[in-house]
Short mmCIF file of C-alpha atoms in Angstrom, two decimals:
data_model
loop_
_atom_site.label_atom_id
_atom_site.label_comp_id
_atom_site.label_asym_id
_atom_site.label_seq_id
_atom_site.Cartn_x
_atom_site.Cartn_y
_atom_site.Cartn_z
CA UNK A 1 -2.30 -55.46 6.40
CA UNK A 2 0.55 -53.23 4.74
CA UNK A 3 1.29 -50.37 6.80
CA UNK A 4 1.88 -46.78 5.64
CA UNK A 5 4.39 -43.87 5.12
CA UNK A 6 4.43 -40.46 6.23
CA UNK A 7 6.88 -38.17 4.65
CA UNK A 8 7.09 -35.52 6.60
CA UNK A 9 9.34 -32.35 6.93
CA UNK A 10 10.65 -31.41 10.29
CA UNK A 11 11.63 -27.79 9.84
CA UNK A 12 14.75 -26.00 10.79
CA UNK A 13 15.34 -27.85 14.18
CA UNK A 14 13.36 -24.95 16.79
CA UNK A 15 10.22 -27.66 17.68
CA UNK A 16 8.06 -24.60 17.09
CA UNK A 17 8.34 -25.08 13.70
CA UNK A 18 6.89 -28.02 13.20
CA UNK A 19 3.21 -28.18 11.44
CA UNK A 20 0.32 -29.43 13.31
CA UNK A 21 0.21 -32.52 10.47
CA UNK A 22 3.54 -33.07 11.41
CA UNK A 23 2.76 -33.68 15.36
CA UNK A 24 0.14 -35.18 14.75
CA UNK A 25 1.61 -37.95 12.74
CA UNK A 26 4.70 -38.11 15.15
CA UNK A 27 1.86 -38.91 17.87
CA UNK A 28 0.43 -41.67 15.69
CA UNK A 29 3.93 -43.25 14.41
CA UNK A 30 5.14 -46.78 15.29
CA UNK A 31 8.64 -46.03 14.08
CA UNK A 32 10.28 -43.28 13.17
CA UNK A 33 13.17 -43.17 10.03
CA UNK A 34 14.83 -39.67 10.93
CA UNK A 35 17.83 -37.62 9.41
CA UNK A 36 20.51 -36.89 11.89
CA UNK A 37 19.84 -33.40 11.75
CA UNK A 38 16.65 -33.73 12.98
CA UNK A 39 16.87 -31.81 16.55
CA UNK A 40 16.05 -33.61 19.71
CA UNK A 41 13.15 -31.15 20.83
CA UNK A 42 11.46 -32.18 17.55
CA UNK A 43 12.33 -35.92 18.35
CA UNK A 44 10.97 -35.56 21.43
CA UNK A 45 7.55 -34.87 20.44
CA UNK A 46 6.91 -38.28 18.89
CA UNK A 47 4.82 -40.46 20.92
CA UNK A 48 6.90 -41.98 23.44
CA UNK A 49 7.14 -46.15 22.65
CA UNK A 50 7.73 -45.37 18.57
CA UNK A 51 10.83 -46.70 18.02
CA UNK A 52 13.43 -44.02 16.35
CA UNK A 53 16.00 -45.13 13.90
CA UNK A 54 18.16 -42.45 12.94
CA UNK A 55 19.51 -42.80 9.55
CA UNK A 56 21.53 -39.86 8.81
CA UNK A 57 23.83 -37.92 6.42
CA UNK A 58 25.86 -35.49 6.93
CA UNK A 59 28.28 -32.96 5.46
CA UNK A 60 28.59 -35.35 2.22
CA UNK A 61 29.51 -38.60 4.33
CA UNK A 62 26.77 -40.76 3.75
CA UNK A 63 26.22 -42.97 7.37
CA UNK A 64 23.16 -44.81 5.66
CA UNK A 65 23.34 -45.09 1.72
CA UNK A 66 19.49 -44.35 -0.08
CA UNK A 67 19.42 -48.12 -0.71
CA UNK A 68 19.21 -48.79 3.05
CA UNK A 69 17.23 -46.18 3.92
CA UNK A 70 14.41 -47.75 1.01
CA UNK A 71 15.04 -50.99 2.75
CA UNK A 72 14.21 -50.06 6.09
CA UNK A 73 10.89 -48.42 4.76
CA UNK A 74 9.78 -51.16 3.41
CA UNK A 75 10.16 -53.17 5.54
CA UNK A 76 8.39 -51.73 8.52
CA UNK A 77 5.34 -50.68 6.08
CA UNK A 78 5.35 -54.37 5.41
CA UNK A 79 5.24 -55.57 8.62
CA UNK A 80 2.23 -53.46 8.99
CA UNK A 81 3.32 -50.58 11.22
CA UNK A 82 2.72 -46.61 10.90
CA UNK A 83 6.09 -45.20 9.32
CA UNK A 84 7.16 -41.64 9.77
CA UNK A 85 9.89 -41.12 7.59
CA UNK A 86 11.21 -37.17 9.13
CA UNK A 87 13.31 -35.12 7.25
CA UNK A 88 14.86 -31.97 8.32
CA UNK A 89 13.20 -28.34 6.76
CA UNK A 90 10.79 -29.73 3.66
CA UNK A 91 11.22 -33.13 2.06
CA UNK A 92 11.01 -31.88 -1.70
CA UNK A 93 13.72 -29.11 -1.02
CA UNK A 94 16.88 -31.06 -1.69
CA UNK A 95 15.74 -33.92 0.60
CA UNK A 96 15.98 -36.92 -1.98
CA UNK A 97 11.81 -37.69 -0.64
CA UNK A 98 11.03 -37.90 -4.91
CA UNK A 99 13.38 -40.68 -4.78
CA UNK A 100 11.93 -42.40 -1.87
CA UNK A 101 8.17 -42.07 -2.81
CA UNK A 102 9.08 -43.21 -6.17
CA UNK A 103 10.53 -46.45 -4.54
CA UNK A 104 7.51 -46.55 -2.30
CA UNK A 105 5.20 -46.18 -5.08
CA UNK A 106 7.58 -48.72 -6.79
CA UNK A 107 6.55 -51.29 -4.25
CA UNK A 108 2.76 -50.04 -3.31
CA UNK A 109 3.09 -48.67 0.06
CA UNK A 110 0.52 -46.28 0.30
CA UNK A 111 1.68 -42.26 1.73
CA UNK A 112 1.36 -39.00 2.41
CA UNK A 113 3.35 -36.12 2.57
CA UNK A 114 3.67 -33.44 5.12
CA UNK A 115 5.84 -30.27 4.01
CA UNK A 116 8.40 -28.68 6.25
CA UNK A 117 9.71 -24.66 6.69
CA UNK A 118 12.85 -25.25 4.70
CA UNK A 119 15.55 -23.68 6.01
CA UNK A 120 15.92 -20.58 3.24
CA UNK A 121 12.46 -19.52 4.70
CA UNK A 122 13.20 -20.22 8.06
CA UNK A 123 16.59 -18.55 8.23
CA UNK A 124 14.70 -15.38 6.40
CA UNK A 125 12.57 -15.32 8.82
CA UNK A 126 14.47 -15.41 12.43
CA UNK A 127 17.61 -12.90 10.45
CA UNK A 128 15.04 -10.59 9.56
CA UNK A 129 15.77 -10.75 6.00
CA UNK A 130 12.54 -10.92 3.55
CA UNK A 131 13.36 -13.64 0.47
CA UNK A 132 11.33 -11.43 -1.88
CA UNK A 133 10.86 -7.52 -1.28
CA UNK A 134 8.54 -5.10 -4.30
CA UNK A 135 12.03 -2.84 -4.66
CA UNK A 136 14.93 -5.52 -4.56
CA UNK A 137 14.48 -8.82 -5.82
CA UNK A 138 11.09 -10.42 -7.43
CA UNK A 139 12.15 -13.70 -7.09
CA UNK A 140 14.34 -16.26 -4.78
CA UNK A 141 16.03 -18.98 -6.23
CA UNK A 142 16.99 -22.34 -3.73
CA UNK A 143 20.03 -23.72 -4.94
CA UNK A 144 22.45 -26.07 -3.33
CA UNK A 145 26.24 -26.50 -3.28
CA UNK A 146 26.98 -29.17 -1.57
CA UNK A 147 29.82 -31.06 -3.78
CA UNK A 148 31.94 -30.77 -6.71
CA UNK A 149 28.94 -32.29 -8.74
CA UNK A 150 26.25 -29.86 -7.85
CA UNK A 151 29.08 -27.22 -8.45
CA UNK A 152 30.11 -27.76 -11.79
CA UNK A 153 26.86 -28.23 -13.25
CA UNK A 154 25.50 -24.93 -11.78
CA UNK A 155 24.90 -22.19 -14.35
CA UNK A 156 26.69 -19.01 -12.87
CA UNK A 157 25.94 -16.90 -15.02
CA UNK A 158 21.97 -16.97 -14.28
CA UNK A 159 22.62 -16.88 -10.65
CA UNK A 160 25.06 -14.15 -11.28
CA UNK A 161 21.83 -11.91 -12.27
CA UNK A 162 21.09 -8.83 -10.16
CA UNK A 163 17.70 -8.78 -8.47
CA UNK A 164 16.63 -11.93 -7.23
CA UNK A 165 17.79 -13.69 -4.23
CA UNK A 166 20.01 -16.54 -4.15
CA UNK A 167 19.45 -19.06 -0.77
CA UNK A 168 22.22 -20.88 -0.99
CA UNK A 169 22.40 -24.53 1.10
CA UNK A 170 25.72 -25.33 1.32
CA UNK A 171 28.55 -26.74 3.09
CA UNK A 172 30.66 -23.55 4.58
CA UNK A 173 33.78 -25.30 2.85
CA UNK A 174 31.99 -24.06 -0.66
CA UNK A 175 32.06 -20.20 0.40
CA UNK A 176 35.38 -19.77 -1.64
CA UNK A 177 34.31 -21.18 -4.28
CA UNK A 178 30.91 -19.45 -4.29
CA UNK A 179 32.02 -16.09 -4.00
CA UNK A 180 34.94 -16.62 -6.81
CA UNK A 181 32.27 -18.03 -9.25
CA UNK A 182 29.45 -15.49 -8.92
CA UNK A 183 31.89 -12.28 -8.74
CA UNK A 184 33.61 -14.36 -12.09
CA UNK A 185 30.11 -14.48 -13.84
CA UNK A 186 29.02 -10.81 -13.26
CA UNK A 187 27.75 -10.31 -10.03
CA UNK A 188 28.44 -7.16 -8.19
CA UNK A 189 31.33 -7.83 -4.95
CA UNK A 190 28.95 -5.34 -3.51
CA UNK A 191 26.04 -7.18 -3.44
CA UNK A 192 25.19 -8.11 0.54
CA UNK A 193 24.92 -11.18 1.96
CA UNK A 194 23.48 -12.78 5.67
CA UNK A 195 25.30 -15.90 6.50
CA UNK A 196 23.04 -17.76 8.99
CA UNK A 197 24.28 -20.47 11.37
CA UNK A 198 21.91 -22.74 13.24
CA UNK A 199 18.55 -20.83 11.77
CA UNK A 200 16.33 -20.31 14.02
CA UNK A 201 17.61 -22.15 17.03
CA UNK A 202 18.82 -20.70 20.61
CA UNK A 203 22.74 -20.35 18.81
CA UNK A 204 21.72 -18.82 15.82
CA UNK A 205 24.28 -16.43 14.92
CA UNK A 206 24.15 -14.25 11.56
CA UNK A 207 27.28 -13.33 9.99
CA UNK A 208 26.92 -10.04 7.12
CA UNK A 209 29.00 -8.42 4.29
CA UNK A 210 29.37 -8.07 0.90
CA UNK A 211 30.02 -10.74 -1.90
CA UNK A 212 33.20 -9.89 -1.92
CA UNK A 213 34.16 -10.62 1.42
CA UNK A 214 32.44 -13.33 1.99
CA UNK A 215 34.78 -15.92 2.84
CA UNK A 216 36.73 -14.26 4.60
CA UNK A 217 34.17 -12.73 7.20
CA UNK A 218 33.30 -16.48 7.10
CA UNK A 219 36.26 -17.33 8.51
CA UNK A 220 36.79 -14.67 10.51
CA UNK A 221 33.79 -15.89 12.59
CA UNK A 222 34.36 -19.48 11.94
CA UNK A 223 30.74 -20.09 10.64
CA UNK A 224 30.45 -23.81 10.77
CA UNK A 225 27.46 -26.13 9.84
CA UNK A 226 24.41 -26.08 9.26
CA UNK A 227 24.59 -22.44 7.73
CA UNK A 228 22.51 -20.96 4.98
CA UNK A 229 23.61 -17.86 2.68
CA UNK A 230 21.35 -15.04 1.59
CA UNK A 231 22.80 -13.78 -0.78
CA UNK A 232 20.90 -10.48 -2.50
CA UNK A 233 19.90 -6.78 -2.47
CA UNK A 234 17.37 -8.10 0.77
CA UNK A 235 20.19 -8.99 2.93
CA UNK A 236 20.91 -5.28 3.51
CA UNK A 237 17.93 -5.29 5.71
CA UNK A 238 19.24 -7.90 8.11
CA UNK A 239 21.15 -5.27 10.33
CA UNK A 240 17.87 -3.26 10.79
CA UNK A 241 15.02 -5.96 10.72
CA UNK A 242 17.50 -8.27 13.10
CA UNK A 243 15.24 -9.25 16.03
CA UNK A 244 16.02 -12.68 16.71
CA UNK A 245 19.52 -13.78 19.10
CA UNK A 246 22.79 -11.82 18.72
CA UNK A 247 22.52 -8.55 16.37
CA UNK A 248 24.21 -9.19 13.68
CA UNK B 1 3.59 0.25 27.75
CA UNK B 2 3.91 -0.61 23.75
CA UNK B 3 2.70 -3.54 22.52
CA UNK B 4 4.05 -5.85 19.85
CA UNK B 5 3.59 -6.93 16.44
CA UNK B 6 4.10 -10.92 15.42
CA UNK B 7 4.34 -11.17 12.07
CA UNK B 8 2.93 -14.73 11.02
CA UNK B 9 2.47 -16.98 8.09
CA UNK B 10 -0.45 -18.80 8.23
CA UNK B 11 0.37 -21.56 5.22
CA UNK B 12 -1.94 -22.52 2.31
CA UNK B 13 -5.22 -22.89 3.86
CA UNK B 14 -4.89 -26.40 6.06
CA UNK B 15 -5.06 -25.47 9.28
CA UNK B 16 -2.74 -28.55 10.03
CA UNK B 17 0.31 -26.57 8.37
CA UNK B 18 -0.15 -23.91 10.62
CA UNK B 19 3.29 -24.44 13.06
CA UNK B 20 3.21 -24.62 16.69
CA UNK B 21 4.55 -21.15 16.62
CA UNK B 22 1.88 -19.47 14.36
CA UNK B 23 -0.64 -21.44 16.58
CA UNK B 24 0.97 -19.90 20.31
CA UNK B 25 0.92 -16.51 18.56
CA UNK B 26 -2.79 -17.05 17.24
CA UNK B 27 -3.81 -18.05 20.72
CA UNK B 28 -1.79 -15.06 22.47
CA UNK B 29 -3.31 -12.33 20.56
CA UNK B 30 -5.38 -9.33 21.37
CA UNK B 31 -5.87 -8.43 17.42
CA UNK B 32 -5.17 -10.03 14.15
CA UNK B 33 -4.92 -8.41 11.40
CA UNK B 34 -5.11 -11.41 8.23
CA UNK B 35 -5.22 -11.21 4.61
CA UNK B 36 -8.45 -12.29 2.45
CA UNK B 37 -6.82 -15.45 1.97
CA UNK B 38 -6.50 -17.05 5.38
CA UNK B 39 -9.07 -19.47 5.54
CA UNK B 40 -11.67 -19.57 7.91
CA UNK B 41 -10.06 -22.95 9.23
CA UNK B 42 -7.16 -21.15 10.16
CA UNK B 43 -8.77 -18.29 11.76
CA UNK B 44 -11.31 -20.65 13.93
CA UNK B 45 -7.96 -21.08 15.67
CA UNK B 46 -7.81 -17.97 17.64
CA UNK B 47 -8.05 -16.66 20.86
CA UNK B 48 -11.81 -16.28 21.32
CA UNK B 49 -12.02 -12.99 22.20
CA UNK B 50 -9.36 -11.84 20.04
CA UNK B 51 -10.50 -8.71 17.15
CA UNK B 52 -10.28 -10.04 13.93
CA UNK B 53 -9.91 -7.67 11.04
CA UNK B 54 -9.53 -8.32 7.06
CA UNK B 55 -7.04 -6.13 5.18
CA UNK B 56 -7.35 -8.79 2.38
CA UNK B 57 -5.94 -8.12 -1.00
CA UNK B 58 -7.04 -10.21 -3.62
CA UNK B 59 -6.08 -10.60 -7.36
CA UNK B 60 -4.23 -6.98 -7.57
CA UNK B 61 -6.89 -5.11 -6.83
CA UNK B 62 -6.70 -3.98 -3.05
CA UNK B 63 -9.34 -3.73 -0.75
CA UNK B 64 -7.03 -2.32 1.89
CA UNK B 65 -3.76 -0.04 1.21
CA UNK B 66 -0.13 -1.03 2.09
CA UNK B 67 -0.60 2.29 4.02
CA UNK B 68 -3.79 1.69 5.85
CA UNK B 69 -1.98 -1.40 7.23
CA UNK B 70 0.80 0.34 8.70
CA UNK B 71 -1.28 2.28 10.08
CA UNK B 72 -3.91 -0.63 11.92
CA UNK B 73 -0.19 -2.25 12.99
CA UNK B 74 0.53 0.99 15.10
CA UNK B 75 -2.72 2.00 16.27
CA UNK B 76 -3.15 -1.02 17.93
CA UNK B 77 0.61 -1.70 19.18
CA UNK B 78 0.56 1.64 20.44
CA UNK B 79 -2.29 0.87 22.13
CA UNK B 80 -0.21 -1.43 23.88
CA UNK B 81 -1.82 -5.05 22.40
CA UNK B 82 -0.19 -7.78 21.21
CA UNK B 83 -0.99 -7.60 17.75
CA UNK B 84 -0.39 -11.02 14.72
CA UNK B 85 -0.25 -9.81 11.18
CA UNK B 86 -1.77 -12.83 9.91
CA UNK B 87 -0.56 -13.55 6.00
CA UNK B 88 -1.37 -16.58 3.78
CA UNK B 89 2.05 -18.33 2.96
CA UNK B 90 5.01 -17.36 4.47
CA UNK B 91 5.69 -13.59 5.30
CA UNK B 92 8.93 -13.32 3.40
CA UNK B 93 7.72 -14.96 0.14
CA UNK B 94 5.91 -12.49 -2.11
CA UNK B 95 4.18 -11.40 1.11
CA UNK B 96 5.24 -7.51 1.64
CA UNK B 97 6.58 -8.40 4.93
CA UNK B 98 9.66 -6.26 4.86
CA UNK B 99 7.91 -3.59 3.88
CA UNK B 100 5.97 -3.87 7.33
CA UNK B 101 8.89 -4.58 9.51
CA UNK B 102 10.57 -1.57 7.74
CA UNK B 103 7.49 0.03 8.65
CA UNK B 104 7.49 -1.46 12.45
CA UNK B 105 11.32 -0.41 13.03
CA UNK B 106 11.34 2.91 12.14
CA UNK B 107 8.50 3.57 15.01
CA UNK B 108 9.93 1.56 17.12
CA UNK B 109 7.28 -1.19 17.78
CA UNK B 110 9.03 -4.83 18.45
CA UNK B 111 8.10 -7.50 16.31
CA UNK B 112 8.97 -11.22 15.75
CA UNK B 113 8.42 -13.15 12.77
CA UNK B 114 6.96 -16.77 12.54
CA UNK B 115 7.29 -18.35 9.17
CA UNK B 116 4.93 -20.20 6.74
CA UNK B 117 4.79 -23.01 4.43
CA UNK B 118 4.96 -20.96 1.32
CA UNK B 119 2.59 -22.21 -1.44
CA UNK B 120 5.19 -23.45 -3.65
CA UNK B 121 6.20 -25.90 -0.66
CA UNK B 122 2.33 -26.92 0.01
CA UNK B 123 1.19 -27.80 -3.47
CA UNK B 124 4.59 -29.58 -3.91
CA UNK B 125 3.45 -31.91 -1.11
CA UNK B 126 -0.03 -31.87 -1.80
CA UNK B 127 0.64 -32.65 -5.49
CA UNK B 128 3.88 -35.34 -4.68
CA UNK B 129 5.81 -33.51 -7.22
CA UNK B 130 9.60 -32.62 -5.83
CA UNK B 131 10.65 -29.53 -5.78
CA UNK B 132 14.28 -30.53 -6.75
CA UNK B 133 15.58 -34.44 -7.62
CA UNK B 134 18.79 -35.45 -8.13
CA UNK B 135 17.82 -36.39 -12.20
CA UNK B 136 15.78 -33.69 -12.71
CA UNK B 137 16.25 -30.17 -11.37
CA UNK B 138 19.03 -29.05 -9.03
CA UNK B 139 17.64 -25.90 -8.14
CA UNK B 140 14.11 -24.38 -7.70
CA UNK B 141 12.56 -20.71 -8.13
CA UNK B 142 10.06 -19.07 -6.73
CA UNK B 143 8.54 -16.25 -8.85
CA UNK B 144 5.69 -14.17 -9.33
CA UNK B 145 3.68 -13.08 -12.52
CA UNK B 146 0.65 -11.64 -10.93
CA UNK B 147 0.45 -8.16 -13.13
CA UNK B 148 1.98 -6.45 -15.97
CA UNK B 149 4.89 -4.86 -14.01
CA UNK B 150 6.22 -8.31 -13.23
CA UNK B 151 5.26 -9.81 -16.36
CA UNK B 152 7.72 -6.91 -18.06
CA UNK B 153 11.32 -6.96 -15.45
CA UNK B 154 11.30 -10.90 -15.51
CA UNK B 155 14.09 -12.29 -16.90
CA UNK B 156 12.62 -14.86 -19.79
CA UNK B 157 15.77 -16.27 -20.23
CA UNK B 158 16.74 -17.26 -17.17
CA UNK B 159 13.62 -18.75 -16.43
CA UNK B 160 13.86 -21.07 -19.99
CA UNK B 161 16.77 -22.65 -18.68
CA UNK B 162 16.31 -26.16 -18.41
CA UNK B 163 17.25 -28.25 -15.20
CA UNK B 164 15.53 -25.78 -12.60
CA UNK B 165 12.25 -26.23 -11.28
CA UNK B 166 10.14 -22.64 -11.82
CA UNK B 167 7.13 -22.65 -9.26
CA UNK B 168 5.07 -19.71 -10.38
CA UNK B 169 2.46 -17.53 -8.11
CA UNK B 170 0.27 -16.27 -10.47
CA UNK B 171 -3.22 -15.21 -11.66
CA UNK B 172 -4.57 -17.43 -13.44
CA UNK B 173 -4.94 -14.67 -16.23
CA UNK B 174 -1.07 -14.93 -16.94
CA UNK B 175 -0.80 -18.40 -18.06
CA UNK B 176 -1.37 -17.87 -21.64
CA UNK B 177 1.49 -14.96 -21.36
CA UNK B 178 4.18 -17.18 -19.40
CA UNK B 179 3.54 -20.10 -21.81
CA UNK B 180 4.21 -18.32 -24.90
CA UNK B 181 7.08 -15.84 -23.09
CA UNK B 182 8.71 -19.15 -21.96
CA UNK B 183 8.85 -20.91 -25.36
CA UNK B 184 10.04 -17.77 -26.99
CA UNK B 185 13.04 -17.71 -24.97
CA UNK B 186 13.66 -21.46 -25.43
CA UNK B 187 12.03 -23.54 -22.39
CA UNK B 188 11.23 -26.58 -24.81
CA UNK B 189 7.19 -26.72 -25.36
CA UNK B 190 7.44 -30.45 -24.06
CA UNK B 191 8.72 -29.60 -20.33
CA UNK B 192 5.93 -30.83 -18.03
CA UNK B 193 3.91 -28.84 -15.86
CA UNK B 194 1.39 -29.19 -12.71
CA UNK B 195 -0.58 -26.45 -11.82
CA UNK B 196 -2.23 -26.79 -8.62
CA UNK B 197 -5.44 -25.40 -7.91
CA UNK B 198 -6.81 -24.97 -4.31
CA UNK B 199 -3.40 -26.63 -2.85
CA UNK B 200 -3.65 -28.62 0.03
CA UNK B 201 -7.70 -28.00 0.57
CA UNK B 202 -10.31 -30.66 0.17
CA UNK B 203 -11.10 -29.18 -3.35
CA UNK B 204 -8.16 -29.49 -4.59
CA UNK B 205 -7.12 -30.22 -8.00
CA UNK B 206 -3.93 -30.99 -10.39
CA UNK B 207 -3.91 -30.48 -13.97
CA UNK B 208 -1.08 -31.76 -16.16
CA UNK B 209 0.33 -31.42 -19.30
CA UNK B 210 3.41 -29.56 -21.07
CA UNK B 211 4.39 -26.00 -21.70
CA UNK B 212 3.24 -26.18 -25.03
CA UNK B 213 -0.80 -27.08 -23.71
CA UNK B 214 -0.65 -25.14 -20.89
CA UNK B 215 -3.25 -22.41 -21.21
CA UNK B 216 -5.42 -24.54 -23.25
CA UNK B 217 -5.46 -27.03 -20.42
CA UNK B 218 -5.69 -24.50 -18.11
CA UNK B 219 -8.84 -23.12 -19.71
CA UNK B 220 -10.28 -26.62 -20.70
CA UNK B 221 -10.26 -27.49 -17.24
CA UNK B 222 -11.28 -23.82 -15.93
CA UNK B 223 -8.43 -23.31 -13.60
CA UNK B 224 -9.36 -20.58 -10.90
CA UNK B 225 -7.89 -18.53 -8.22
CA UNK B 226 -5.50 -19.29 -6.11
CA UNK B 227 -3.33 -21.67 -8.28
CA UNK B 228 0.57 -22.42 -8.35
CA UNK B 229 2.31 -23.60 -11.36
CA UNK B 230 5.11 -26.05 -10.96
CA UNK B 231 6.77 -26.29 -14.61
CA UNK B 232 9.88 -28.46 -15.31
CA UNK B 233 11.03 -32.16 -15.47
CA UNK B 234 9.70 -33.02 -12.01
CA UNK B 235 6.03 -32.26 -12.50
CA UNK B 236 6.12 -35.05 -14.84
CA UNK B 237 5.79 -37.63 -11.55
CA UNK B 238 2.91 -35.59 -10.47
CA UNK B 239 0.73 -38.62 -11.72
CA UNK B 240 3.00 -41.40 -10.28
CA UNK B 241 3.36 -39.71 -6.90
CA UNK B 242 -0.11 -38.42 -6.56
CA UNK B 243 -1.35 -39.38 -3.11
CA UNK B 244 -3.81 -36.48 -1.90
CA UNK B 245 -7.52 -35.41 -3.32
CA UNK B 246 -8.49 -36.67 -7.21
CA UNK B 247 -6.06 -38.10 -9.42
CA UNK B 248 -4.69 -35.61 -11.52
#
């Protein structure tokens, strides 16, 4: 018999943050596709004889291409075992798992998806910094900016607008070019941001300013990956709400 | 000696998205303060012995005040118990959780903050429509229309812009509004929608169509309370990816 799929999002990397459905099918998996960013404490929930394959990306550099990746997860559902295909934070918040299930569907595996705390609303949560708030922003907007690509076909000028919250995943390599663009299209230098590096684990550290120093307190604290930007009227509140690791 | 405050997001309804976290906290606490919308399933989770109490707001009108809240929150941490602030979703997303930490700070109670699979991130799952795809939308936002006020400081145009995924929390009410709000500022009448209804419960239910249907096929297929709308090119897989309850 043809074996199954289980997309399922890992969170942030803290092992707390992983759903019950998510333990549960790490307990039930026979192998286990995972994304190198996928922390060990969560990897070390899954039930102990599943075989783990890690097939990873990072920073741009692509260690297994999406063709492989497909491959591999069809070929274990065909040979009839339990899949878990873990992603880090949610797998339909720029985590390519549309592309996969579409393949899967493609070839009629049968699956089921298990969402993850992505890391804008994880890193919210442990810097103290509310996403939405009823007197600064009335929406939050996920965008990435990870390459020239996702760059250049960005439009500034609506994520220049005051009032809603930008959560920005990005490489830190992009902050230059972030802050040039959105000042360049209308937003305020003023506006504050909370730069947070490893969200919610033991070495989170949050980095704050203003738009218009953003790079450059980036550097100045040598903010490497993963990191996630808040960038908003909110992230004023990260100084005082701060209750997680180092004050900020 | 004081007690504490954990502020916690308790998901869509499944108690299987419920995190480890949220779980340890449930278990921990003396009270719980939860919003009308945490489902019994989630609740059945508790401590035992632990007081429940409902400061539920439902559909704008609201049974409890912002300000009888504070006040439950520091009557019983003062009291020296270890008090969860239970909230449907995740704190930080159209939840009024920085208004409560605000709140918490400035009298000095400690607090920690678990987060929540927001609904936009459950009925994604639950519906297999991607949030963001490579082809279809590079960015995703999260935005309420749940009463006038909102309806009147969105920005229309922003939101027609094409190539961005737009998942709405809303009352039900407000389709017919967005729909015709949307088109007048340009969103193209065809762009596909998926409004989930009851996401990730065993009653749940996916309706499709296109902007220019929507409140029609809302109303055809009597659409209640609590639904998310998911509009833009990637609820058009919501048929091809569907995996969980009825077809769509």
């Amino acid at each position: 018999a043809v074996g199954s799929v289980v997309l399922v999002g890992a969170g942030p990397g803290d092992p707390g943050l992983l759903t019950l459905r998510a333990l549960r099918a790490l307990n039930e998996a026979d192998v286990i596709l995972h994304d190198r960013l996928v922390g060990a404490g969560v990897l070390a929930l899954a039930r102990r004889d599943a075989e783990q394959i890690e097939v990873g990306k990072q920073g741009g550099r692509h260690h297994t291409t999406q063709e492989t990746i497909h491959a591999l997860l069809l070929e274990h559902a065909r040979a009839g075992r339990r899949v878990v295909r873990l992603k880090g934070g949610d797998p339909f918040v720029f985590g390519r798992g549309g592309e996969e299930l579409e393949f899967l569907r493609a070839h009629a595996i049968p699956f089921e998806v298990v969402p993850g705390i992505t890391a804008a609303v994880a890193c919210a949560a442990f810097s103290g910094v509310p996403l939405t708030h009823r007197d600064h922003a009335q929406s939050v907007r996920f965008v990435t900016a990870h390459c020239r690509d996702s760059r250049d076909t960005l439009d500034w000028a609506a994520l220049a607008q005051e009032r809603q919250t930008l959560a920005i995943y990005m490489g830190v390599s992009e902050l230059a070019t972030l802050q040039a663009r959105l000042i360049e299209h209308g937003r305020d230098a003023t506006t504050p941001f909370a730069l947070v590096e490893n969200g919610s684990l033991p070495d989170q550290r949050v980095v704050c300013g203003v738009l218009g120093n953003l790079a450059e307190r980036a550097a100045a604290h040598a903010v490497g990956s993963p990191a996630l930007l808040i960038l908003g009227e909110v992230a004023a509140l990260a100084p005082s709400l701060a209750w997680f690791g180092a004050a900020p």
